[in-house]
JSON list of C-alpha atoms and ligand atoms in Angstrom, two decimals:
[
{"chain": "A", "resi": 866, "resn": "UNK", "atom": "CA", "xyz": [27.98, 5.88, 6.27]},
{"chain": "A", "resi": 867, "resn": "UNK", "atom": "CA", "xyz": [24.54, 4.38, 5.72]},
{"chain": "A", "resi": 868, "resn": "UNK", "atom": "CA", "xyz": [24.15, 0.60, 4.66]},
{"chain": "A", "resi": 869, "resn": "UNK", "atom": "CA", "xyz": [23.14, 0.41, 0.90]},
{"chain": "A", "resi": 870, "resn": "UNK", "atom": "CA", "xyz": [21.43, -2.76, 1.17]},
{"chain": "A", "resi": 871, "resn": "UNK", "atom": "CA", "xyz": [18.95, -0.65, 4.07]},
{"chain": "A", "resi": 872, "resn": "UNK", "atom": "CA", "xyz": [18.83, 2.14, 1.70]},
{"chain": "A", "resi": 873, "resn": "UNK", "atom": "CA", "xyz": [17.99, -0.13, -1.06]},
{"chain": "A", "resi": 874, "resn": "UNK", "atom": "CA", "xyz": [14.32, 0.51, -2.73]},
{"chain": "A", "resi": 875, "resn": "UNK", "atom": "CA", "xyz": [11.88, -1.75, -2.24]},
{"chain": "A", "resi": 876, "resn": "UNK", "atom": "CA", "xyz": [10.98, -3.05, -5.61]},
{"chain": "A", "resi": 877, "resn": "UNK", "atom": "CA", "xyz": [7.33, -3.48, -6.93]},
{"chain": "A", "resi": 878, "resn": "UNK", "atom": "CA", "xyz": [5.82, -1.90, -3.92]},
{"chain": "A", "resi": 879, "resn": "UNK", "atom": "CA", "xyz": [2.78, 0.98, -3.90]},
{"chain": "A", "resi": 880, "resn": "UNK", "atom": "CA", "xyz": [0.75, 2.10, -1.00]},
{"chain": "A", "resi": 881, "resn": "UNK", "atom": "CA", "xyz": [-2.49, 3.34, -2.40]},
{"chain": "A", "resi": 882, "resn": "UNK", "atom": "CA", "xyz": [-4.91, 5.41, -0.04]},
{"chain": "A", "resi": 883, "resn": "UNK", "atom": "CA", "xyz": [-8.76, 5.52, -0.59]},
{"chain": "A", "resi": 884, "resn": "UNK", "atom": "CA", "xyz": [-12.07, 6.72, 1.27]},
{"chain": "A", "resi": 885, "resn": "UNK", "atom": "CA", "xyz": [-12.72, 5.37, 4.44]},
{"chain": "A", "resi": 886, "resn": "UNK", "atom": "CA", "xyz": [-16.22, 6.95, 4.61]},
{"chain": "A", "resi": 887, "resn": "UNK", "atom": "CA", "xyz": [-16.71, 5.97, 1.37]},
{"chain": "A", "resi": 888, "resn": "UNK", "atom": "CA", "xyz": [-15.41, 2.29, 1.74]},
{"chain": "A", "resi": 889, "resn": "UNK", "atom": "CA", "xyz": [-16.12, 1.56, 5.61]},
{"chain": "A", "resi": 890, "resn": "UNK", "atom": "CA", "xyz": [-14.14, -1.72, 5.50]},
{"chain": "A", "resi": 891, "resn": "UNK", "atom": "CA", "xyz": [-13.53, -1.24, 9.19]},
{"chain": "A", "resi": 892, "resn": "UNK", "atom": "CA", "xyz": [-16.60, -0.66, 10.96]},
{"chain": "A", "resi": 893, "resn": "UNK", "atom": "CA", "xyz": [-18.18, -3.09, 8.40]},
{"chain": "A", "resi": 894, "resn": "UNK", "atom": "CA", "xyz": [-15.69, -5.92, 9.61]},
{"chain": "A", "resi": 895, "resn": "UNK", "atom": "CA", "xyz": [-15.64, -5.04, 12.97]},
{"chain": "A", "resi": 896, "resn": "UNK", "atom": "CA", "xyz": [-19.88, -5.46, 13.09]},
{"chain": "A", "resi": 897, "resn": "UNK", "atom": "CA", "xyz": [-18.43, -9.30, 11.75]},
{"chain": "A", "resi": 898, "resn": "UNK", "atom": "CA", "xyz": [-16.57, -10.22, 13.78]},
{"chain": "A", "resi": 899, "resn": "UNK", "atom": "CA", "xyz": [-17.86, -8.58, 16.80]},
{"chain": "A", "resi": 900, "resn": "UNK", "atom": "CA", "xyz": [-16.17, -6.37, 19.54]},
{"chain": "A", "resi": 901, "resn": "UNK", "atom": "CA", "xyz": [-15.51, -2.35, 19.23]},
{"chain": "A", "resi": 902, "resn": "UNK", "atom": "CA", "xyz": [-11.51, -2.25, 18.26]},
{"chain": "A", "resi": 903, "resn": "UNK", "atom": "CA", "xyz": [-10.23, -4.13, 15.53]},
{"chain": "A", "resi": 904, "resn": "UNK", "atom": "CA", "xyz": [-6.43, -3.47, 17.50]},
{"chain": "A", "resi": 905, "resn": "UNK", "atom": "CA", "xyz": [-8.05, -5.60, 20.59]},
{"chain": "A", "resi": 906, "resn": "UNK", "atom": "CA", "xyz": [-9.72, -8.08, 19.11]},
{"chain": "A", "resi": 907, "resn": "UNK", "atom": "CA", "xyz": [-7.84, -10.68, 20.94]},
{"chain": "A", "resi": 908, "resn": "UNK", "atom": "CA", "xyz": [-10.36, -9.36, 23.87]},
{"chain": "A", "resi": 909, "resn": "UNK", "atom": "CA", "xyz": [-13.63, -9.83, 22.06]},
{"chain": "A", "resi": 910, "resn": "UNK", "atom": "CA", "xyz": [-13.12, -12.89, 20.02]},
{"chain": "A", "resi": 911, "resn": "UNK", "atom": "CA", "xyz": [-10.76, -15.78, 19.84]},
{"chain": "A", "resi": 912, "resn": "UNK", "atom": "CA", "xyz": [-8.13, -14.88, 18.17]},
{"chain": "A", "resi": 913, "resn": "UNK", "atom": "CA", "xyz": [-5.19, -17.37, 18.69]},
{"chain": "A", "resi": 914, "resn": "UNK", "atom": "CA", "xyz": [-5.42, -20.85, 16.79]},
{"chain": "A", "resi": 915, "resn": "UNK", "atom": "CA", "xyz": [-6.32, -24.16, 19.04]},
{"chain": "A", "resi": 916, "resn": "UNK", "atom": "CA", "xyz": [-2.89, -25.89, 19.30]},
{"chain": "A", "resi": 917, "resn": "UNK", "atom": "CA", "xyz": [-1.73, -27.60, 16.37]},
{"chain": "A", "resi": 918, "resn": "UNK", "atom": "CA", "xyz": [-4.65, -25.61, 14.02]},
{"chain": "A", "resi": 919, "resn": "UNK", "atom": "CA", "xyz": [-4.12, -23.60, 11.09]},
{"chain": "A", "resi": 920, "resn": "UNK", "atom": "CA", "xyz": [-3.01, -19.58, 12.27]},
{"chain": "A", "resi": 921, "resn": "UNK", "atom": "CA", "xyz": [-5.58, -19.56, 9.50]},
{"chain": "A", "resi": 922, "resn": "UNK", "atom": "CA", "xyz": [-8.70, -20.65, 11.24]},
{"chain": "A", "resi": 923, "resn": "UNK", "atom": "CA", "xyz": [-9.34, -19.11, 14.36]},
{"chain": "A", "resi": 924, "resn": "UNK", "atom": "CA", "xyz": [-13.03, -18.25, 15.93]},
{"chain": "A", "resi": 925, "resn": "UNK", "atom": "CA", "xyz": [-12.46, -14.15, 14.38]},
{"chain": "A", "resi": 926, "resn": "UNK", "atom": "CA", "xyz": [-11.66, -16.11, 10.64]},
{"chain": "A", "resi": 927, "resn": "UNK", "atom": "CA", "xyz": [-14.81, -18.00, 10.72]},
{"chain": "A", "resi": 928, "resn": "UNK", "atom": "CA", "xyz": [-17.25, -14.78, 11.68]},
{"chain": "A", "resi": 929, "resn": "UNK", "atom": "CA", "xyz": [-15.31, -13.25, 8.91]},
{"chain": "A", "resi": 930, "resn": "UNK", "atom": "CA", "xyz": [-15.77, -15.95, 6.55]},
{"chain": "A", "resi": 931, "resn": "UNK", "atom": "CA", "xyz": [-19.32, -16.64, 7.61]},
{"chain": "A", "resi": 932, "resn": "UNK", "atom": "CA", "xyz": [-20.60, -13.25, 7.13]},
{"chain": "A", "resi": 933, "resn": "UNK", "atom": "CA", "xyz": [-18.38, -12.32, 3.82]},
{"chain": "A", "resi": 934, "resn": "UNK", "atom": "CA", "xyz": [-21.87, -12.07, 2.33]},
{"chain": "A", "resi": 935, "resn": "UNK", "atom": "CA", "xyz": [-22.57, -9.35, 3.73]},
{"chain": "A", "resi": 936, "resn": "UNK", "atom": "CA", "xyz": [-19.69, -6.98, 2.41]},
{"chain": "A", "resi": 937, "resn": "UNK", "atom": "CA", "xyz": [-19.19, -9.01, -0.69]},
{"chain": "A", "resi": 938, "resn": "UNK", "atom": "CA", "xyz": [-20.83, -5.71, -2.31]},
{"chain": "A", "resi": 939, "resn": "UNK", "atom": "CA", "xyz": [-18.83, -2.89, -0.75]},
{"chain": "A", "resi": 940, "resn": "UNK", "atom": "CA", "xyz": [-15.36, -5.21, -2.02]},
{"chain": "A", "resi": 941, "resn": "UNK", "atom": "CA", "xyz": [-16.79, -5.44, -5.64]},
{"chain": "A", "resi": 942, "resn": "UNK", "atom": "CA", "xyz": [-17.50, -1.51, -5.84]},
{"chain": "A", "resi": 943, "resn": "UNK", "atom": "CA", "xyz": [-13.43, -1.34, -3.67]},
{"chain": "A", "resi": 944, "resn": "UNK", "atom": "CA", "xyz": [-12.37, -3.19, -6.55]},
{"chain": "A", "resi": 945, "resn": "UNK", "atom": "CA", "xyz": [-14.17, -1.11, -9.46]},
{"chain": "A", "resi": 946, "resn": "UNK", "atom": "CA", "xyz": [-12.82, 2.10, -7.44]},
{"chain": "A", "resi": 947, "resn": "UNK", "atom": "CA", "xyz": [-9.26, 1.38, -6.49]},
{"chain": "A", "resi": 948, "resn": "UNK", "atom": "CA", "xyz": [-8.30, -1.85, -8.45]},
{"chain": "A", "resi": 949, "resn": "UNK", "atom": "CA", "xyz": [-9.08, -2.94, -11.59]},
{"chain": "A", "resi": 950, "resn": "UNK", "atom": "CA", "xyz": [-8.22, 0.73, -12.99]},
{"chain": "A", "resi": 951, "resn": "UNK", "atom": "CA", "xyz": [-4.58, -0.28, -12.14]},
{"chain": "A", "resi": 952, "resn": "UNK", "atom": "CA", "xyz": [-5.37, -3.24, -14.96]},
{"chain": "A", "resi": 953, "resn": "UNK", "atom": "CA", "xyz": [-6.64, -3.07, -18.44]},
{"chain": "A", "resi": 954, "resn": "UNK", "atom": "CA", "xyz": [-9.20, -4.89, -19.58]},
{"chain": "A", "resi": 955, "resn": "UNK", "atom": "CA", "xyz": [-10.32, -8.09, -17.66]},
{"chain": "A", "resi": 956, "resn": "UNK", "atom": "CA", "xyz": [-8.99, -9.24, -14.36]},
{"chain": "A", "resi": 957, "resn": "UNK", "atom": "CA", "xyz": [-9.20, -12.31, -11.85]},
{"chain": "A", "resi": 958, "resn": "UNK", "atom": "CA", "xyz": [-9.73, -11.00, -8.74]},
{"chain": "A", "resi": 959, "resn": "UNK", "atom": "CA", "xyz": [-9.71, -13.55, -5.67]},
{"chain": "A", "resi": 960, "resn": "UNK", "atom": "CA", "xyz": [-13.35, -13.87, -5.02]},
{"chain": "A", "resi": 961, "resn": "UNK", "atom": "CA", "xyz": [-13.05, -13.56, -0.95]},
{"chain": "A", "resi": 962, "resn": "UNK", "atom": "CA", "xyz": [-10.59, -12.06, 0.19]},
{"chain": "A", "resi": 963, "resn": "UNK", "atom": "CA", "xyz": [-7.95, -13.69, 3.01]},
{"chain": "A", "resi": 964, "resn": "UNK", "atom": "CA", "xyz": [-8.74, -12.60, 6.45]},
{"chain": "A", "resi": 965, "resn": "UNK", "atom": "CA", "xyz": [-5.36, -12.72, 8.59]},
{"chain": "A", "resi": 966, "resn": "UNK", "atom": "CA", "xyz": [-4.94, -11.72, 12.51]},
{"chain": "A", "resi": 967, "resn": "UNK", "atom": "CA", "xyz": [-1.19, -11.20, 13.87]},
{"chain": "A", "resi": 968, "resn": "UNK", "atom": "CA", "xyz": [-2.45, -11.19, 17.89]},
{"chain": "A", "resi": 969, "resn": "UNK", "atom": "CA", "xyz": [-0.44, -9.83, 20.67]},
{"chain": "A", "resi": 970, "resn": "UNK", "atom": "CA", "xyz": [2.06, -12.99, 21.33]},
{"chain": "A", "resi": 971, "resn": "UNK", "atom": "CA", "xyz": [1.56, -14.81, 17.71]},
{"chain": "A", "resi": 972, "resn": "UNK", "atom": "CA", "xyz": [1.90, -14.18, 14.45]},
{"chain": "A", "resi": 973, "resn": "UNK", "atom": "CA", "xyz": [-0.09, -13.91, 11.22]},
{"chain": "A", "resi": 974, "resn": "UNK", "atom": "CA", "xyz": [1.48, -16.25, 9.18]},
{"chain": "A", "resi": 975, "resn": "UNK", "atom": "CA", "xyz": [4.70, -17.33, 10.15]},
{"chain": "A", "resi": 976, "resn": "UNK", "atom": "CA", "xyz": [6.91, -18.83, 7.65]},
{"chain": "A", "resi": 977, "resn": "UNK", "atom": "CA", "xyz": [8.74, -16.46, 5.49]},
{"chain": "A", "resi": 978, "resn": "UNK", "atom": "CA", "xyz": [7.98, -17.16, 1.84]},
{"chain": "A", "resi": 979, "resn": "UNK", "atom": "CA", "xyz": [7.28, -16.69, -1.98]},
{"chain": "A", "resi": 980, "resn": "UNK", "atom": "CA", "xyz": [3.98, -17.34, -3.26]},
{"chain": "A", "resi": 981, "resn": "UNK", "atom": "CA", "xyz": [5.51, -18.62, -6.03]},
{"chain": "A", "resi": 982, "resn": "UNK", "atom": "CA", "xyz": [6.28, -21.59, -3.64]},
{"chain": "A", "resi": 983, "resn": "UNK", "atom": "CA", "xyz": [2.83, -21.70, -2.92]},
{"chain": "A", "resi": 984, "resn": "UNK", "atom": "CA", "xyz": [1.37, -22.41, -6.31]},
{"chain": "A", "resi": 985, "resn": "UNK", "atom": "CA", "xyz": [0.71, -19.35, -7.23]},
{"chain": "A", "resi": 986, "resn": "UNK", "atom": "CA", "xyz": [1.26, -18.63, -10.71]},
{"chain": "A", "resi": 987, "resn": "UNK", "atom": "CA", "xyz": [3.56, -15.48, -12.27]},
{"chain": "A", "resi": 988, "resn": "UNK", "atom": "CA", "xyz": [1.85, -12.27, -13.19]},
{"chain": "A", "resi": 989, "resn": "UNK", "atom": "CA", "xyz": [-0.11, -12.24, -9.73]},
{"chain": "A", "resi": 990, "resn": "UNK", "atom": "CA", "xyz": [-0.20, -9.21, -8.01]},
{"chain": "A", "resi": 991, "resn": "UNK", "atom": "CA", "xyz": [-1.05, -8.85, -4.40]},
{"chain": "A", "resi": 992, "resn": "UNK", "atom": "CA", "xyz": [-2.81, -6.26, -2.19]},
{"chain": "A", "resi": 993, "resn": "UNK", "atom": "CA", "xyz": [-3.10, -5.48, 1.40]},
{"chain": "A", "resi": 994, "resn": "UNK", "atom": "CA", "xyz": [-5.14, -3.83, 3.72]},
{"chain": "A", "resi": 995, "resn": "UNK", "atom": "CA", "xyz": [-5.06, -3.22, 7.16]},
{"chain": "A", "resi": 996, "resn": "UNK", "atom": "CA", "xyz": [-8.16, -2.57, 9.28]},
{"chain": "A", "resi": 997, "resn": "UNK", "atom": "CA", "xyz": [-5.78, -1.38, 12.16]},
{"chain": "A", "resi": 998, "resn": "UNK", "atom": "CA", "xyz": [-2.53, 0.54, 12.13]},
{"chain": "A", "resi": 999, "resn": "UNK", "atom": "CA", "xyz": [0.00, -2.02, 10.97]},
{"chain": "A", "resi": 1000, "resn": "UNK", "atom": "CA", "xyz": [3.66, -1.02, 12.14]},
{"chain": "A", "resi": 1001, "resn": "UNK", "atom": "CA", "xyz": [6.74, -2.76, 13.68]},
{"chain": "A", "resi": 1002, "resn": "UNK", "atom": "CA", "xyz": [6.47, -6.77, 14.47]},
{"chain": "A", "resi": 1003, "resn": "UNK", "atom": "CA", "xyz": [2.43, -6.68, 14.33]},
{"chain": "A", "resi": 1004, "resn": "UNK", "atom": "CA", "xyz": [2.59, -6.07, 10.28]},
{"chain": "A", "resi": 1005, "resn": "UNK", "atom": "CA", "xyz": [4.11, -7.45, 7.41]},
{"chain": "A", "resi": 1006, "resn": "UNK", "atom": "CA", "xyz": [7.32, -7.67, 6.07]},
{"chain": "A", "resi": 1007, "resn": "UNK", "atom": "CA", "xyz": [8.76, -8.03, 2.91]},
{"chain": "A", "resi": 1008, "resn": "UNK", "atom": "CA", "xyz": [12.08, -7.97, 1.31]},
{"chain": "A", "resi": 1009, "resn": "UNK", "atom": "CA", "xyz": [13.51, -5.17, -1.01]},
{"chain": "A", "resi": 1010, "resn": "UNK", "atom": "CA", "xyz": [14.39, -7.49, -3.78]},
{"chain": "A", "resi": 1011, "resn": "UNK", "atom": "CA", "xyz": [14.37, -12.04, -4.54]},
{"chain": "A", "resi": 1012, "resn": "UNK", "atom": "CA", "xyz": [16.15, -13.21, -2.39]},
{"chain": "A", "resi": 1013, "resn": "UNK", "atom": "CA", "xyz": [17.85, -10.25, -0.70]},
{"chain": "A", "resi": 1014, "resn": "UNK", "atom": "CA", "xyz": [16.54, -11.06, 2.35]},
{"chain": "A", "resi": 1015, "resn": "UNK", "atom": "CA", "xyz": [16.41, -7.69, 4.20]},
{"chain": "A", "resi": 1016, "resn": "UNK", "atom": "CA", "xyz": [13.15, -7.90, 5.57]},
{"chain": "A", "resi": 1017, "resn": "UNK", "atom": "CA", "xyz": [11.72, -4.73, 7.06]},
{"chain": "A", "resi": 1018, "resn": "UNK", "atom": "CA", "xyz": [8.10, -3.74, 7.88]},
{"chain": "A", "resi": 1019, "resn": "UNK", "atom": "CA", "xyz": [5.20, -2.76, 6.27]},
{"chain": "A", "resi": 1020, "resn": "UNK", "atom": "CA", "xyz": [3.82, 0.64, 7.55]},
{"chain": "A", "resi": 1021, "resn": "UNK", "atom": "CA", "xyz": [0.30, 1.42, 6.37]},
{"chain": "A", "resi": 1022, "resn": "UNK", "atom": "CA", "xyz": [-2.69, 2.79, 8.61]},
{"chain": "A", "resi": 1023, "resn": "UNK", "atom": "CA", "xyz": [-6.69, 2.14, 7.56]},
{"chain": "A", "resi": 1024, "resn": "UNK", "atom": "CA", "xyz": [-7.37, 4.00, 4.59]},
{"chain": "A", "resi": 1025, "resn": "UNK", "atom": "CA", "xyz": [-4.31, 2.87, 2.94]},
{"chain": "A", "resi": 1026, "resn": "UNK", "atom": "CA", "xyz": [-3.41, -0.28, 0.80]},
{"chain": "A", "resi": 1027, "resn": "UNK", "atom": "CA", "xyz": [-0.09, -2.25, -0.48]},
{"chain": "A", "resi": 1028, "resn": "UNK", "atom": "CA", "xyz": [0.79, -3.17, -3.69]},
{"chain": "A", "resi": 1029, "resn": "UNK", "atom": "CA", "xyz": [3.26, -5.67, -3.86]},
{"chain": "A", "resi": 1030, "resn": "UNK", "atom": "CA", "xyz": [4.77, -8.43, -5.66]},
{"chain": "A", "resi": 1031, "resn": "UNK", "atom": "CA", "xyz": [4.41, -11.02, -3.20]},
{"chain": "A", "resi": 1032, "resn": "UNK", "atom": "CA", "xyz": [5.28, -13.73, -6.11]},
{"chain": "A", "resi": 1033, "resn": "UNK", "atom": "CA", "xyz": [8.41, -13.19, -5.93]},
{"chain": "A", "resi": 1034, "resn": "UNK", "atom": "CA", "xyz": [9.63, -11.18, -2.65]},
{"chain": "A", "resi": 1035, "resn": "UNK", "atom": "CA", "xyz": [10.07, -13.14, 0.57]},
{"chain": "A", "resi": 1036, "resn": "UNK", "atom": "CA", "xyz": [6.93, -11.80, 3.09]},
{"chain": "A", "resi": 1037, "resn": "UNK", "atom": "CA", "xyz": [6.28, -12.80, 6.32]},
{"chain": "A", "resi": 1038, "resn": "UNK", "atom": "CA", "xyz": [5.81, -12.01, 9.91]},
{"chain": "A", "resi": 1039, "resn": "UNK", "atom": "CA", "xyz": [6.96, -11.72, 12.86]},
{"chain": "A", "resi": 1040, "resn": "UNK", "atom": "CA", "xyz": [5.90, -12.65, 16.66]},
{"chain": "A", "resi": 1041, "resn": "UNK", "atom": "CA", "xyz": [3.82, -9.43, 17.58]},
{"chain": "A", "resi": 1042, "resn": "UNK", "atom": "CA", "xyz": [5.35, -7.71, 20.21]},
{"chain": "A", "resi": 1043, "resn": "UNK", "atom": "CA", "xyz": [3.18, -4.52, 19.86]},
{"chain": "A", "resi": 1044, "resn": "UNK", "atom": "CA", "xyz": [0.44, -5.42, 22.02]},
{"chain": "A", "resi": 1045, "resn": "UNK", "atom": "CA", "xyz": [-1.93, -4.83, 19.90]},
{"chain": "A", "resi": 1046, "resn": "UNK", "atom": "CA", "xyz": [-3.57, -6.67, 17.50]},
{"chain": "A", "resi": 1047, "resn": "UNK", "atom": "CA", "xyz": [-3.44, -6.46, 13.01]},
{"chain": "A", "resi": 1048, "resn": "UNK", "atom": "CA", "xyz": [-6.40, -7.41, 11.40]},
{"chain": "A", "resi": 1049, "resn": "UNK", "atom": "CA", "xyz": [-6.57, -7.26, 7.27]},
{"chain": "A", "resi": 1050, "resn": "UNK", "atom": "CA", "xyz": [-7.12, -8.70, 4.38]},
{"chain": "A", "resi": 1051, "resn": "UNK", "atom": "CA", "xyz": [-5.60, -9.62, 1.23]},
{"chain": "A", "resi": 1052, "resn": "UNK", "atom": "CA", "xyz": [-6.30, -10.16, -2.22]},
{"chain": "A", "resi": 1053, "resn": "UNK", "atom": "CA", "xyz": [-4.89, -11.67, -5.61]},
{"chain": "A", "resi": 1054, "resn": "UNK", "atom": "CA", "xyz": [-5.22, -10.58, -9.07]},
{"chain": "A", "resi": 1055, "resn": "UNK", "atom": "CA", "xyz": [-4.30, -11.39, -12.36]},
{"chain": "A", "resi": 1056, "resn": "UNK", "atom": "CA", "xyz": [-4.88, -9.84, -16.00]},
{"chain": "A", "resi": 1057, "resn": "UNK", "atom": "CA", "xyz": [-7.10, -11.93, -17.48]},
{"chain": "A", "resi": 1058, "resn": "UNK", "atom": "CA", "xyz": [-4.86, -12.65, -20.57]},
{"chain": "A", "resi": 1059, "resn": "UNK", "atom": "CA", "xyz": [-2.36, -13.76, -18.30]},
{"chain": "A", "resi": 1060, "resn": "UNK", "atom": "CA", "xyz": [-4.29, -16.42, -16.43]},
{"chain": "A", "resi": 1061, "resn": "UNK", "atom": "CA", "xyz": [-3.84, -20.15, -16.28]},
{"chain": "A", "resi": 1062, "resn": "UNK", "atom": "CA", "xyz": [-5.57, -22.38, -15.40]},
{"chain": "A", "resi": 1063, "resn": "UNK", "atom": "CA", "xyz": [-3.03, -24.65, -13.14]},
{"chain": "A", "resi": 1064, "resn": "UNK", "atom": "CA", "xyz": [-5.25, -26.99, -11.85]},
{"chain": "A", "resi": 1065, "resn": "UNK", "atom": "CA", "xyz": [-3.89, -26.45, -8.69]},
{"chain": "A", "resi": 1066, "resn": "UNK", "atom": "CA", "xyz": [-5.74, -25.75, -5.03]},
{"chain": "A", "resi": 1067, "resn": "UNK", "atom": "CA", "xyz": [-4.67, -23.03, -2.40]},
{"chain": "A", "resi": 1068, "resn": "UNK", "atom": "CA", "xyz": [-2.25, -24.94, 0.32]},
{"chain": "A", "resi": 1069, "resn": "UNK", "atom": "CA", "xyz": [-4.17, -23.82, 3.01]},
{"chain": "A", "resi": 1070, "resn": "UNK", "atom": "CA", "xyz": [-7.90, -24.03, 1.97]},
{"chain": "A", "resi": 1071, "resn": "UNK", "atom": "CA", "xyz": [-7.92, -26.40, -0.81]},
{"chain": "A", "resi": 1072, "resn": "UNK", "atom": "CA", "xyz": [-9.80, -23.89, -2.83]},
{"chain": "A", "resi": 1073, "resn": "UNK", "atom": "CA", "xyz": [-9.21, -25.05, -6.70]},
{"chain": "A", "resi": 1074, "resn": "UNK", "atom": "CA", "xyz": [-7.39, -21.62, -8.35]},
{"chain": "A", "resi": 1075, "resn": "UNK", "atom": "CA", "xyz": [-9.48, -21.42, -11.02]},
{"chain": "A", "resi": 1076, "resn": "UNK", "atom": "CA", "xyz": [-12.17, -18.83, -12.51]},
{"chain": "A", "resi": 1077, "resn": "UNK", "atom": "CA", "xyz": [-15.23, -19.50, -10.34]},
{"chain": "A", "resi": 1078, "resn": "UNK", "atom": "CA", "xyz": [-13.45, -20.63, -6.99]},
{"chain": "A", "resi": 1079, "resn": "UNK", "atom": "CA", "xyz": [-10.73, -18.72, -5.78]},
{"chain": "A", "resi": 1080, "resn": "UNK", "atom": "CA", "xyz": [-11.07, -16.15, -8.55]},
{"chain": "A", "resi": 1081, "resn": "UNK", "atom": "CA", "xyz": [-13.88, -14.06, -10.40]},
{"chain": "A", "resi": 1082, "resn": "UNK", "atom": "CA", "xyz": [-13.91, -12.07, -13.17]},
{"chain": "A", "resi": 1083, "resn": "UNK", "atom": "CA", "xyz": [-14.19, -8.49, -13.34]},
{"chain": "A", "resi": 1084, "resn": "UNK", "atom": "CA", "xyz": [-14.18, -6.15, -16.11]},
{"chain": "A", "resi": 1085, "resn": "UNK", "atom": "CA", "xyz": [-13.26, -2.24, -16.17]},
{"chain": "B", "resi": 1149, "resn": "LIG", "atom": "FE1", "xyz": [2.30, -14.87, 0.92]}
]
């Protein structure tokens, strides 16, 4: 007799699939943050926070960061492609996208949570994208409905993308036992009409939420 909370849908969730020649997101992060496979990064290129700092802000997040620049175009024409067409109208899209690495041994981010708990505001959708095949405790996972709490993983490969609601599921990870590493990044949108200005700051950057910091405007 199968379990019907396993076989339970997971609610609000879409994996999209796009170009990889077309959008090289892997080869073009890989040239910044150096090394020749994303999945062993951890050999290239710090990868595991200094004790007591942020999972958020390791040596591979600030050669991502630094050089953001530098595919700042190829996300905008992502977003044109793949994105905004999901919206009508006008968005706020999250201007730089978060760069997160679940090592061999650590984790990505490791509290389970709803971003609703972390200031973010209703109506914000989230997307992720793995730049290496994301499976079993090296990707994310996410709950089938609030507060059900039956966590199971994200399985995506490069040249795929999530849609989820990540306001109000419980995401998280786990201590990857895969041996090899996930690199991606995610992003944040919101219609436009639905915005707010909060006048609140990310919890881990300090970056103020509004329209010219953590978000931009793009049109269809
Ligand atoms: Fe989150």
């Amino acid at each position: 007799m199968t379990d019907p909370v396993a076989e339970a849908p997971i609610l609000d969730q879409t994996i999209h699939t796009y170009d990889q020649d077309r959008f090289p997101f892997v080869r073009r992060v890989r040239d910044l943050v150096g090394g020749t496979d994303l999945a062993r990064l951890d050999r290239d290129c710090a990868v595991h926070p200094a004790p007591g700092a942020s999972d958020q802000a390791t040596e591979a997040h600030t050669r991502f960061y630094a050089g953001f620049d530098g595919i700042r175009g190829l996300y905008h024409d992502f977003l044109r492609a793949h994105v905004l067409p999901l919206f009508s109208g006008e968005v706020c899209v999250q201007a730089v996208p978060t760069f997160r690495v679940a090592p061999p041994g650590g984790t990505a981010v490791s509290t389970f949570h709803r971003d609703a708990d972390f200031r973010h505001q209703p109506g914000t959708v989230n997307f992720w994208l793995p730049l290496t095949p994301a499976f079993g405790t090296n990707t994310i996972w996410v709950e089938s409905a609030p507060d059900r709490a039956d966590y199971r993983p994200v399985t995506v490969v490069p040249g795929e993308f999530l849609q989820f609601d990540a306001i109000n599921l419980r995401h998280g990870n786990r201590a990857n036992d895969t041996g090899a590493c996930r690199v991606s990044f995610d992003f944040r949108v919101i219609p436009r009409d639905r915005f707010r200005d909060t006048g609140l700051a990310t919890v881990t950057s300090g970056t103020p939420m509004r329209i010219g910091a953590y978000y931009t405007v793009m049109a269809n």
